[in-house]
Short mmCIF file of C-alpha atoms in Angstrom, two decimals:
data_model
loop_
_atom_site.label_atom_id
_atom_site.label_comp_id
_atom_site.label_asym_id
_atom_site.label_seq_id
_atom_site.Cartn_x
_atom_site.Cartn_y
_atom_site.Cartn_z
CA MET A 1 5.23 9.94 3.63
CA SER A 2 2.21 9.03 1.54
CA THR A 3 -0.04 11.26 3.63
CA GLY A 4 1.21 14.22 1.61
CA SER A 5 1.57 17.74 2.90
CA GLN A 6 -0.96 18.37 5.67
CA PHE A 7 0.07 21.97 6.32
CA ASN A 8 1.11 23.25 2.87
CA THR A 9 4.66 23.96 4.02
CA ASN A 10 7.54 24.86 1.70
CA ARG A 11 10.28 22.39 0.91
CA MET A 12 13.40 22.69 3.03
CA LYS A 13 16.92 22.94 1.63
CA ARG A 14 19.31 20.07 2.39
CA GLU A 15 21.61 21.92 4.81
CA ASP A 16 18.67 23.33 6.77
CA PHE A 17 16.99 19.91 6.83
CA ILE A 18 20.09 18.21 8.25
CA ASN A 19 20.35 20.79 11.04
CA TYR A 20 16.61 20.63 11.68
CA SER A 21 16.47 16.83 11.86
CA ASN A 22 19.67 16.51 13.92
CA GLU A 23 18.20 18.82 16.56
CA ILE A 24 15.18 16.50 16.86
CA TYR A 25 17.24 13.31 16.78
CA SER A 26 19.40 14.65 19.63
CA PHE A 27 16.31 15.23 21.74
CA LEU A 28 14.97 11.74 21.03
CA ASP A 29 18.34 10.12 21.79
CA LYS A 30 18.68 12.09 25.02
CA ASN A 31 15.33 10.71 26.16
CA ASN A 32 16.15 7.12 25.11
CA ILE A 33 13.30 6.92 22.62
CA GLU A 34 13.61 4.11 20.05
CA TYR A 35 13.08 5.37 16.49
CA PHE A 36 14.54 5.53 13.01
CA SER A 37 14.21 7.79 9.98
CA PRO A 38 14.22 6.59 6.36
CA LYS A 39 17.35 6.84 4.24
CA TYR A 40 17.52 9.35 1.39
CA TYR A 41 19.84 10.06 -1.53
CA ASP A 42 23.16 11.80 -0.93
CA ASP A 43 22.28 14.27 -3.68
CA LYS A 44 18.74 15.05 -2.50
CA MET A 45 18.63 18.83 -2.32
CA THR A 46 15.18 19.58 -0.85
CA PHE A 47 12.77 17.84 1.52
CA GLY A 48 9.00 18.02 1.89
CA ASP A 49 8.74 16.64 5.43
CA LEU A 50 10.55 14.63 8.10
CA ASP A 51 9.45 11.06 8.83
CA ILE A 52 10.19 9.53 12.22
CA ILE A 53 9.17 5.92 12.85
CA PHE A 54 8.71 4.82 16.46
CA LYS A 55 8.68 1.40 18.05
CA GLY A 56 5.21 1.29 19.56
CA GLU A 57 3.51 4.46 20.76
CA PHE A 58 5.64 7.56 21.04
CA PRO A 59 5.54 9.51 24.36
CA LYS A 60 2.88 12.03 23.36
CA ASP A 61 3.09 14.33 26.38
CA LEU A 62 6.86 14.62 26.08
CA LEU A 63 6.95 15.18 22.32
CA PHE A 64 3.89 17.39 22.11
CA ASP A 65 5.38 19.60 24.78
CA TYR A 66 8.74 19.74 22.97
CA PHE A 67 7.09 20.52 19.61
CA ASN A 68 4.60 22.99 21.17
CA VAL A 69 1.75 21.04 19.58
CA THR A 70 -1.75 22.54 19.51
CA ASP A 71 -4.98 21.37 17.89
CA ASP A 72 -4.12 23.57 14.90
CA THR A 73 -0.66 22.04 14.44
CA LYS A 74 -1.65 18.37 14.73
CA LYS A 75 -3.47 15.98 12.38
CA ARG A 76 -4.01 12.25 12.89
CA ASN A 77 -4.37 9.67 10.11
CA ASP A 78 -4.41 6.03 11.25
CA ASN A 79 -0.98 5.37 12.80
CA ILE A 80 0.51 8.67 11.61
CA THR A 81 0.42 11.93 13.54
CA SER A 82 1.45 14.89 11.41
CA ILE A 83 2.60 17.97 13.28
CA LEU A 84 3.79 21.43 12.30
CA TYR A 85 7.05 22.45 13.94
CA LYS A 86 9.01 25.56 12.96
CA ASP A 87 7.00 25.88 9.73
CA PHE A 88 7.84 22.32 8.62
CA GLN A 89 5.87 19.08 8.71
CA ILE A 90 6.95 16.09 10.77
CA ASP A 91 5.19 12.71 10.43
CA LEU A 92 5.34 10.71 13.66
CA ILE A 93 4.68 7.08 12.69
CA GLU A 94 3.85 4.40 15.24
CA ILE A 95 4.70 0.76 14.45
CA ASN A 96 3.72 -2.26 16.58
CA ASN A 97 6.64 -3.63 18.55
CA ASN A 98 6.51 -7.04 16.88
CA LYS A 99 6.64 -5.51 13.38
CA TYR A 100 9.20 -2.79 14.02
CA GLU A 101 12.38 -4.57 12.87
CA LYS A 102 10.80 -6.16 9.79
CA ILE A 103 9.15 -2.98 8.64
CA LYS A 104 12.29 -0.83 8.54
CA ASP A 105 13.25 -1.89 5.02
CA PHE A 106 9.82 -0.91 3.67
CA TYR A 107 10.38 2.72 4.67
CA GLN A 108 13.83 3.20 3.12
CA TYR A 109 13.85 5.38 -0.02
CA SER A 110 10.28 6.46 -0.71
CA ASP A 111 10.93 6.47 -4.48
CA LEU A 112 11.74 2.76 -4.36
CA PHE A 113 8.50 2.03 -2.51
CA ILE A 114 6.49 3.99 -5.12
CA LEU A 115 8.15 2.33 -8.12
CA LEU A 116 7.96 -1.22 -6.77
CA GLY A 117 4.38 -0.59 -5.76
CA ARG A 118 3.59 0.31 -9.35
CA ILE A 119 5.23 -2.85 -10.69
CA LEU A 120 3.51 -5.11 -8.17
CA ILE A 121 0.04 -3.62 -8.63
CA LYS A 122 0.24 -4.63 -12.30
CA MET A 123 0.59 -8.18 -11.00
CA ASP A 124 -2.48 -7.77 -8.76
CA ILE A 125 -0.20 -7.48 -5.73
CA LYS A 126 -0.62 -4.61 -3.28
CA LEU A 127 2.51 -3.30 -1.58
CA SER A 128 1.89 -1.71 1.81
CA TYR A 129 4.24 -0.59 4.56
CA GLY A 130 4.90 -4.02 5.99
CA SER A 131 3.77 -6.64 3.48
CA ILE A 132 2.56 -7.59 0.01
CA THR A 133 -0.90 -9.06 -0.58
CA TYR A 134 -2.44 -10.60 -3.67
CA PHE A 135 -5.96 -9.34 -4.32
CA VAL A 136 -8.78 -10.63 -6.51
CA ASP A 137 -11.37 -8.18 -7.80
CA THR A 138 -14.33 -9.13 -9.96
CA LYS A 139 -16.50 -6.86 -12.09
CA ILE A 140 -20.15 -6.78 -11.06
CA ASN A 141 -22.57 -4.37 -12.71
CA SER A 142 -19.72 -2.13 -14.00
CA GLN A 143 -18.12 -1.96 -10.54
CA TYR A 144 -15.22 -3.92 -9.13
CA LYS A 145 -15.75 -5.89 -5.93
CA ASN A 146 -12.95 -7.43 -3.89
CA VAL A 147 -13.67 -11.13 -3.43
CA GLY A 148 -10.47 -12.23 -1.73
CA ASN A 149 -6.94 -11.42 -0.55
CA ILE A 150 -3.93 -13.65 0.00
CA PHE A 151 -1.07 -12.56 2.24
CA ILE A 152 2.23 -13.26 0.47
CA SER A 153 5.14 -11.91 2.51
CA ASP A 154 6.23 -9.41 5.14
CA ASN A 155 9.94 -9.79 4.34
CA PHE A 156 11.12 -6.94 2.13
CA CYS A 157 14.25 -8.75 0.97
CA ASP A 158 12.14 -11.74 -0.09
CA ILE A 159 10.01 -9.33 -2.12
CA LEU A 160 13.12 -7.89 -3.78
CA ASN A 161 14.40 -11.36 -4.62
CA PHE A 162 11.00 -12.33 -6.05
CA LEU A 163 11.31 -9.34 -8.38
CA GLY A 164 14.82 -10.41 -9.39
CA LEU A 165 16.53 -7.61 -7.45
CA ASP A 166 19.70 -8.01 -5.39
CA GLU A 167 19.03 -7.33 -1.71
CA LYS A 168 22.74 -6.65 -1.10
CA ILE A 169 22.62 -3.62 -3.41
CA PHE A 170 19.54 -2.35 -1.56
CA LYS A 171 21.25 -2.80 1.81
CA LYS A 172 24.30 -0.91 0.55
CA GLY A 173 22.08 2.03 -0.40
CA PHE A 174 21.75 4.50 -3.27
CA LYS A 175 23.75 7.71 -3.53
CA THR A 176 21.63 9.21 -6.29
CA GLN A 177 18.20 8.77 -7.83
CA LYS A 178 19.94 7.53 -10.97
CA ASP A 179 21.52 4.75 -8.89
CA LEU A 180 18.06 3.72 -7.73
CA PHE A 181 16.68 3.81 -11.28
CA SER A 182 19.55 1.58 -12.40
CA TYR A 183 18.50 -0.84 -9.66
CA VAL A 184 14.76 -0.82 -10.45
CA VAL A 185 15.11 -1.37 -14.21
CA ASP A 186 16.90 -4.64 -13.39
CA CYS A 187 13.61 -5.97 -12.04
CA ILE A 188 12.68 -8.98 -14.18
CA TYR A 189 9.14 -7.58 -14.55
CA PHE A 190 10.10 -3.97 -15.28
CA ASP A 191 8.22 -2.51 -18.22
CA PRO A 192 8.48 1.28 -18.89
CA ASN A 193 4.95 1.23 -20.29
CA MET A 194 3.46 0.51 -16.87
CA PHE A 195 4.54 4.00 -15.79
CA LEU A 196 2.88 5.87 -18.67
CA SER A 197 -0.28 6.81 -16.76
CA LYS A 198 -0.20 9.61 -14.21
CA GLY A 199 0.63 8.91 -10.59
CA LYS A 200 -1.55 9.77 -7.62
CA ASN A 201 0.22 13.08 -7.14
CA ILE A 202 2.84 15.35 -8.68
CA LYS A 203 5.70 13.50 -6.97
CA SER A 204 4.78 10.07 -8.33
CA SER A 205 3.93 11.46 -11.80
CA THR A 206 7.33 13.17 -12.00
CA LEU A 207 9.01 10.01 -10.74
CA TYR A 208 7.26 7.93 -13.41
CA ASN A 209 8.36 10.31 -16.15
CA ASN A 210 11.93 10.31 -14.90
CA ILE A 211 12.30 6.53 -14.83
CA ILE A 212 10.73 6.24 -18.29
CA GLU A 213 13.30 8.67 -19.65
CA TYR A 214 16.10 6.84 -17.86
CA SER A 215 14.99 3.46 -19.23
CA LYS A 216 14.85 4.88 -22.76
CA SER A 217 18.48 5.98 -22.45
CA LEU A 218 19.58 2.37 -22.06
CA ASP A 219 20.07 0.02 -24.99
CA ARG A 220 18.11 -2.93 -23.65
CA THR A 221 14.88 -4.89 -24.05
CA TYR A 222 12.37 -4.93 -21.20
CA PHE A 223 9.65 -7.27 -20.04
CA ASN A 224 6.33 -6.69 -21.85
CA ILE A 225 3.60 -6.79 -19.23
CA PHE A 226 0.84 -6.45 -21.82
CA LEU A 227 1.74 -9.80 -23.39
CA THR A 228 1.15 -11.66 -20.15
CA GLY A 229 -2.05 -12.64 -18.35
CA LYS A 230 -2.94 -13.14 -14.71
CA ASP A 231 -2.01 -16.83 -14.84
CA TYR A 232 1.60 -15.95 -15.65
CA PHE A 233 2.00 -14.01 -12.41
CA ILE A 234 0.02 -16.56 -10.40
CA GLN A 235 2.51 -19.21 -11.50
CA ALA A 236 5.44 -16.87 -10.73
CA ILE A 237 4.17 -16.25 -7.19
CA ASN A 238 3.48 -19.95 -6.66
CA SER A 239 6.97 -20.91 -7.87
CA TYR A 240 8.83 -18.46 -5.64
CA PHE A 241 6.73 -18.55 -2.46
CA LYS A 242 6.45 -22.33 -2.36
CA SER A 243 5.20 -22.61 1.23
CA LEU A 244 2.10 -20.50 0.48
CA ASP A 245 0.14 -23.20 -1.35
CA PHE A 246 -0.84 -20.24 -3.51
CA ILE A 247 -2.62 -22.11 -6.31
CA SER A 248 -4.93 -23.82 -3.82
CA LYS A 249 -5.80 -20.49 -2.23
CA ILE A 250 -6.43 -18.91 -5.63
CA ASN A 251 -8.76 -21.76 -6.58
CA SER A 252 -10.74 -21.27 -3.36
CA ILE A 253 -11.14 -17.58 -4.15
CA LYS A 254 -12.21 -18.36 -7.71
CA GLU A 255 -14.90 -20.69 -6.37
CA TYR A 256 -16.12 -17.87 -4.12
CA GLU A 257 -15.96 -15.46 -7.08
CA ALA A 258 -18.17 -17.81 -9.13
CA LEU A 259 -20.60 -17.92 -6.21
CA ILE A 260 -20.70 -14.11 -6.01
CA LEU A 261 -21.38 -13.78 -9.74
CA SER A 262 -24.07 -16.44 -9.63
CA ASN A 263 -25.70 -14.80 -6.61
CA TYR A 264 -25.79 -11.42 -8.34
CA GLU A 265 -28.06 -12.85 -11.00
CA LYS A 266 -30.52 -13.86 -8.26
CA TYR A 267 -30.22 -10.96 -5.83
CA ASN A 268 -29.25 -7.41 -6.79
CA GLY A 269 -30.36 -3.82 -6.34
CA LYS A 270 -32.46 -3.77 -9.48
CA PHE A 271 -34.34 -6.92 -8.44
CA VAL A 272 -35.02 -5.61 -4.90
CA MET A 273 -36.07 -2.20 -6.24
CA GLN A 274 -38.63 -3.82 -8.54
CA LEU A 275 -39.85 -5.99 -5.67
CA THR A 276 -40.12 -3.26 -3.02
CA GLY A 277 -40.36 0.02 -4.93
CA LEU A 278 -37.54 1.45 -2.78
CA LYS A 279 -34.75 3.63 -4.20
CA ASN A 280 -31.37 5.12 -3.27
CA SER A 281 -30.62 5.21 0.49
CA GLU A 282 -33.88 3.46 1.43
CA LEU A 283 -33.05 0.63 -0.97
CA ASN A 284 -29.53 0.34 0.44
CA SER A 285 -30.83 0.38 4.01
CA PHE A 286 -33.37 -2.35 3.25
CA MET A 287 -30.77 -4.60 1.63
CA MET A 288 -28.38 -4.20 4.55
CA SER A 289 -31.17 -4.89 7.06
CA PHE A 290 -32.27 -7.97 5.12
CA LYS A 291 -28.71 -9.31 5.14
CA ALA A 292 -28.42 -8.68 8.89
CA TYR A 293 -31.75 -10.46 9.45
CA ILE A 294 -30.65 -13.56 7.54
CA LEU A 295 -27.33 -13.73 9.40
CA SER A 296 -29.08 -13.31 12.75
CA LYS A 297 -30.93 -16.60 12.17
CA ASN A 298 -27.63 -18.51 12.28
CA VAL A 299 -28.89 -20.96 9.67
CA TYR A 300 -26.33 -20.19 6.97
CA PRO A 301 -22.58 -19.59 7.45
CA SER A 302 -22.78 -16.51 5.22
CA PHE A 303 -25.29 -14.40 3.35
CA GLU A 304 -23.74 -15.56 0.07
CA LYS A 305 -24.45 -19.17 1.04
CA PHE A 306 -28.09 -18.26 1.70
CA ILE A 307 -28.48 -16.61 -1.70
CA SER A 308 -26.82 -19.59 -3.40
CA GLN A 309 -29.61 -21.86 -2.09
CA ILE A 310 -32.29 -19.83 -3.86
CA GLN A 311 -33.55 -21.35 -7.06
CA PRO A 312 -34.16 -19.02 -10.03
CA GLY A 313 -37.59 -17.48 -9.62
CA GLY A 314 -37.96 -18.85 -6.09
CA MET A 315 -37.27 -17.79 -2.50
CA LEU A 316 -36.32 -19.67 0.63
CA VAL A 317 -38.42 -19.09 3.72
CA LEU A 318 -36.81 -19.33 7.15
#
């Protein structure tokens, strides 16, 4: 899982991992607990952890007793409980009942999730375990601020089809990492250059290097992501996901983005610091309190709308 190693355990050999996981699966089956574990390559020789995805909350008392869990062998991160059992990490992942069936495909083959995530992020689309979302960030005072998100899809096969990938091949599975690479490079937006920068960790960095080398071994021409702009992908999303009314939603976000940029010229940290003489945490606290005060008056639908009413050099009085 993306949580990484929580207990600095060693990787487990394939044969040991199969025996280890089968012991746990037998216990879960015996107790009629609904779960699944992600698929992995037939030639995968070592494993860093065991992922088990549960429908809803898992029976903590039962499992913690079985795994002899203590405070020292348990770590919680959002919907993932990592535990240490027989010197190996297990990630117990809880998924809402209504999302359980749809989310299964997102968890199959972690390498696929990492590689597709890299491709999509270059299109300003964030891939998470359960959906893809378009995000709009704008640069304000050398920092990026998120000004809007648009949900696109929670259907993994739709996402594959959008990328020009055959869902039937995915459903059939991949015997080797090379099989998966052969699948990913068929993505209509695949560009080896998008994998040149380092990944978030050693695993993703190694994966990036491996798929670059694989793509170089093929005599073919790839999509050039650096010759396209944001509008190209906006049109691609709009064309495939027709029911989204994507262009209209993008235009609404752009209007809000223009408002944010305009407001920054009127109201920003530098302006408030000059006005009040406050700095650092005191400045931040004052600005947050001022925003809360304006919103408490229930005159404007948002703080941004309040700032937009201020004329240059002037101030509204409530």
